[in-house]
Coordinates of C-alpha atoms in Angstrom, one line a residue:
P1 CA -0.1 -0.3 0.0
R2 CA 1.0 3.8 -0.7
V3 CA 2.1 5.4 2.5
R4 CA 1.4 9.2 2.9
G5 CA 4.0 11.5 3.4
E6 CA 4.3 14.0 6.3
G7 CA 1.5 16.5 5.8
S8 CA 0.3 15.4 2.3
T9 CA -3.6 15.9 1.8
M10 CA -3.8 13.2 -0.7
G11 CA -5.2 10.7 1.8
G12 CA -8.6 10.1 3.7
A13 CA -7.7 13.0 6.2
D14 CA -4.8 14.8 8.1
E15 CA -3.5 14.6 11.5
R16 CA -6.1 16.5 12.6
G17 CA -9.0 14.4 11.3
V18 CA -9.6 17.0 8.5
P19 CA -10.6 15.3 5.3
S20 CA -8.1 16.0 2.4
L21 CA -8.7 17.7 -0.7
R22 CA -8.9 14.1 -2.3
E23 CA -11.4 12.8 -0.2
S24 CA -14.0 16.3 -0.2
K25 CA -14.1 15.7 -3.8
R26 CA -15.2 11.6 -3.6
E27 CA -17.6 12.5 -1.1
L28 CA -19.4 15.5 -3.2
T29 CA -19.3 13.2 -5.9
R30 CA -20.9 10.5 -4.3
S31 CA -23.3 13.0 -2.7
R32 CA -24.2 14.3 -6.3
L33 CA -24.8 10.3 -7.1
V34 CA -27.3 9.7 -4.2
A35 CA -29.3 12.8 -5.3
A36 CA -29.2 11.8 -9.0
A37 CA -30.6 8.4 -8.1
T38 CA -32.8 9.7 -5.3
T39 CA -34.6 12.0 -8.2
A40 CA -34.7 9.0 -10.2
F41 CA -36.2 6.2 -8.6
E42 CA -38.8 8.7 -6.9
S43 CA -39.7 9.5 -10.6
K44 CA -40.1 6.1 -12.0
P45 CA -40.0 2.2 -11.1
Y46 CA -36.8 0.5 -9.8
T47 CA -37.0 -1.7 -13.0
D48 CA -36.7 1.2 -15.1
V49 CA -34.1 3.3 -13.6
T50 CA -30.7 2.6 -15.5
V51 CA -27.0 3.6 -14.0
D52 CA -27.2 6.4 -17.5
D53 CA -30.0 7.9 -15.8
I54 CA -28.0 7.8 -12.6
S55 CA -25.1 9.2 -14.0
A56 CA -26.6 12.0 -16.2
G57 CA -28.5 13.1 -13.0
A58 CA -25.1 13.8 -11.4
G59 CA -23.2 15.1 -14.2
V60 CA -20.6 12.1 -14.5
S61 CA -19.7 9.5 -16.5
R62 CA -21.1 5.8 -16.3
A63 CA -17.5 4.5 -15.5
T64 CA -17.4 7.1 -12.6
F65 CA -20.5 5.5 -11.2
Y66 CA -19.3 2.1 -11.1
L67 CA -16.0 3.6 -9.2
Y68 CA -18.3 4.1 -6.3
Y69 CA -21.0 1.6 -6.3
P70 CA -21.4 -1.8 -8.4
G71 CA -25.2 -1.4 -9.2
K72 CA -28.6 0.2 -8.5
A73 CA -29.0 -2.1 -5.2
K74 CA -26.2 -0.2 -3.2
I75 CA -26.7 3.2 -4.3
L76 CA -30.7 2.6 -3.0
R77 CA -29.4 1.5 0.3
D78 CA -27.3 4.9 0.6
C79 CA -30.8 6.7 -0.7
L80 CA -32.1 5.2 2.2
A81 CA -29.6 6.7 4.8
D82 CA -32.2 9.6 6.4
F83 CA -35.0 6.7 6.6
Q84 CA -32.5 4.6 8.5
A85 CA -31.2 7.0 10.5
G86 CA -34.9 8.5 11.4
L87 CA -36.0 4.8 12.3
D88 CA -32.6 4.2 14.5
G89 CA -33.7 7.4 16.3
L90 CA -37.4 6.4 16.9
W91 CA -35.7 2.9 18.5
A92 CA -33.4 5.0 20.7
E93 CA -36.8 6.8 22.0
F94 CA -38.5 3.5 22.3
E95 CA -35.8 2.0 24.3
G96 CA -36.1 4.8 26.5
Y97 CA -39.6 3.8 27.6
D98 CA -40.1 2.2 31.0
E99 CA -43.4 0.3 30.5
A100 CA -45.6 -0.1 27.8
S101 CA -48.6 1.4 27.5
V102 CA -51.4 2.2 25.1
A103 CA -50.3 5.9 24.8
S104 CA -46.6 5.5 24.8
L105 CA -47.2 3.4 22.0
E106 CA -49.6 5.3 20.1
R107 CA -47.1 8.1 20.3
W108 CA -44.2 6.4 19.0
L109 CA -46.4 4.5 16.2
C110 CA -47.4 8.0 15.0
A111 CA -44.2 9.0 14.7
Y112 CA -43.2 5.5 12.9
V113 CA -45.8 6.5 10.5
E114 CA -44.9 10.0 9.8
L115 CA -41.5 8.7 9.2
Y116 CA -42.5 6.3 6.7
E117 CA -45.0 8.8 5.0
R118 CA -42.0 11.1 4.5
H119 CA -39.8 8.5 2.8
R120 CA -42.7 7.0 0.8
P121 CA -41.5 7.3 -2.6
L122 CA -38.5 5.5 -1.8
L123 CA -39.8 3.2 0.1
A124 CA -42.1 2.3 -2.6
T125 CA -38.7 2.0 -4.7
M126 CA -37.4 -0.3 -1.9
H127 CA -40.7 -2.9 -2.4
Q128 CA -39.9 -3.2 -5.7
A129 CA -36.4 -3.6 -5.6
E130 CA -36.8 -6.7 -2.9
A131 CA -39.2 -8.4 -5.9
V132 CA -35.8 -8.4 -8.2
E133 CA -32.4 -8.0 -5.9
P134 CA -32.0 -11.0 -4.0
E135 CA -29.7 -8.7 -1.8
F136 CA -33.0 -7.2 -0.6
R137 CA -34.5 -10.0 0.2
D138 CA -32.1 -11.0 2.2
D139 CA -32.2 -7.5 3.8
V140 CA -35.5 -8.2 4.8
V141 CA -34.9 -11.4 6.8
R142 CA -32.1 -9.4 8.7
T143 CA -34.3 -6.7 9.3
V144 CA -36.7 -9.0 11.0
R145 CA -34.5 -10.7 13.2
D146 CA -32.8 -7.6 14.2
T147 CA -35.9 -5.8 15.5
M148 CA -36.8 -9.2 17.6
A149 CA -33.6 -9.0 18.9
R150 CA -34.2 -5.3 19.7
W151 CA -37.6 -6.0 21.1
Q152 CA -36.3 -8.9 23.2
G153 CA -33.6 -6.7 24.9
L154 CA -36.1 -3.9 25.8
D155 CA -36.6 -3.5 29.7
M156 CA -40.2 -3.1 29.6
V157 CA -40.6 -6.1 27.4
R158 CA -38.6 -8.5 29.9
S159 CA -40.5 -6.7 33.1
V160 CA -44.1 -8.2 31.2
I161 CA -43.1 -11.2 29.3
G162 CA -40.7 -13.8 31.1
A163 CA -38.1 -16.0 29.6
G164 CA -39.1 -19.3 27.5
E165 CA -42.4 -17.6 26.4
D166 CA -43.5 -16.9 23.1
L167 CA -42.1 -13.2 22.7
E168 CA -40.4 -14.1 19.4
L169 CA -43.4 -15.4 17.5
R170 CA -45.4 -12.6 19.0
V171 CA -43.0 -10.1 17.2
L172 CA -42.4 -11.4 14.2
L173 CA -46.1 -11.9 13.7
F174 CA -46.8 -8.3 14.6
T175 CA -44.1 -6.9 12.5
A176 CA -45.4 -8.9 9.5
E177 CA -48.7 -7.2 9.9
L178 CA -47.3 -4.0 10.8
Q179 CA -45.2 -3.7 7.4
R180 CA -48.2 -5.5 5.2
F181 CA -50.7 -2.7 6.6
L182 CA -48.1 0.1 6.1
F183 CA -47.7 -0.9 2.6
L184 CA -51.0 -1.6 1.8
W185 CA -51.8 2.1 3.8
I186 CA -49.0 4.2 2.6
I187 CA -47.7 2.9 -0.5
Q188 CA -50.7 1.3 -2.0
G189 CA -52.7 3.7 -1.0
I190 CA -55.9 2.1 0.6
D191 CA -58.0 4.6 2.2
V192 CA -58.1 4.4 5.9
D193 CA -58.8 6.5 9.1
R194 CA -55.9 7.7 10.2
D195 CA -56.0 8.2 13.8
K196 CA -58.6 4.9 14.4
A197 CA -55.2 3.3 12.6
I198 CA -52.7 4.1 14.3
H199 CA -54.9 4.0 17.8
T200 CA -55.8 0.3 16.8
L201 CA -52.2 -0.8 16.0
A202 CA -51.2 0.6 19.6
E203 CA -54.1 -1.4 21.2
H204 CA -53.0 -4.0 19.1
W205 CA -49.1 -3.9 20.0
Y206 CA -49.8 -3.4 23.4
T207 CA -51.5 -6.9 23.4
V208 CA -48.9 -8.2 21.5
L209 CA -46.3 -7.4 24.4
V210 CA -48.4 -8.1 27.0
G211 CA -50.5 -11.2 26.3
D212 CA -52.9 -12.2 29.2
R213 CA -51.6 -9.5 31.6
A214 CA -53.2 -6.6 29.5

């Protein structure tokens, strides 16, 4: 590997942690590619978007695109970074709850639905990608497993569901139901009463968590 000389600005960062000129230019190009891809994915179906569409939108060559991404699936993940950051923030909030209640779950689900709505076009694209990209299907399985692990680590869950009980199955069934409902409601546009839907979800989620103790 090439070793940077002392004081060089050609690597990733200098001794103060400040990005080099080269790294700054790379990040600018990456940001332009992600912005162009986001626009393309929001304007037409996933299968219709081409690398040339993204490259042209970013003002770079097709070859430059492939310096950063091996294909559309990888850049779609970066397009969804803001959604994932929002989701991580919601999980951090949820992990701070001392105990489950219908009211607290309703507030959390309302924020989750708002996050889903803000990113609806890209989430619709993600659902389309799942149908044709094996790695996106694998992501769904990993996400569900991560979600179940997070649930089982919550203090408020452990306080009401003891070891050996069927928490994993409860969470799996509810997660699948919730995601399918949000897909039909927000992505497919099935008309439902918003407040009633969120309240009903909260009541059901409370039952999932607490079970016979509800």
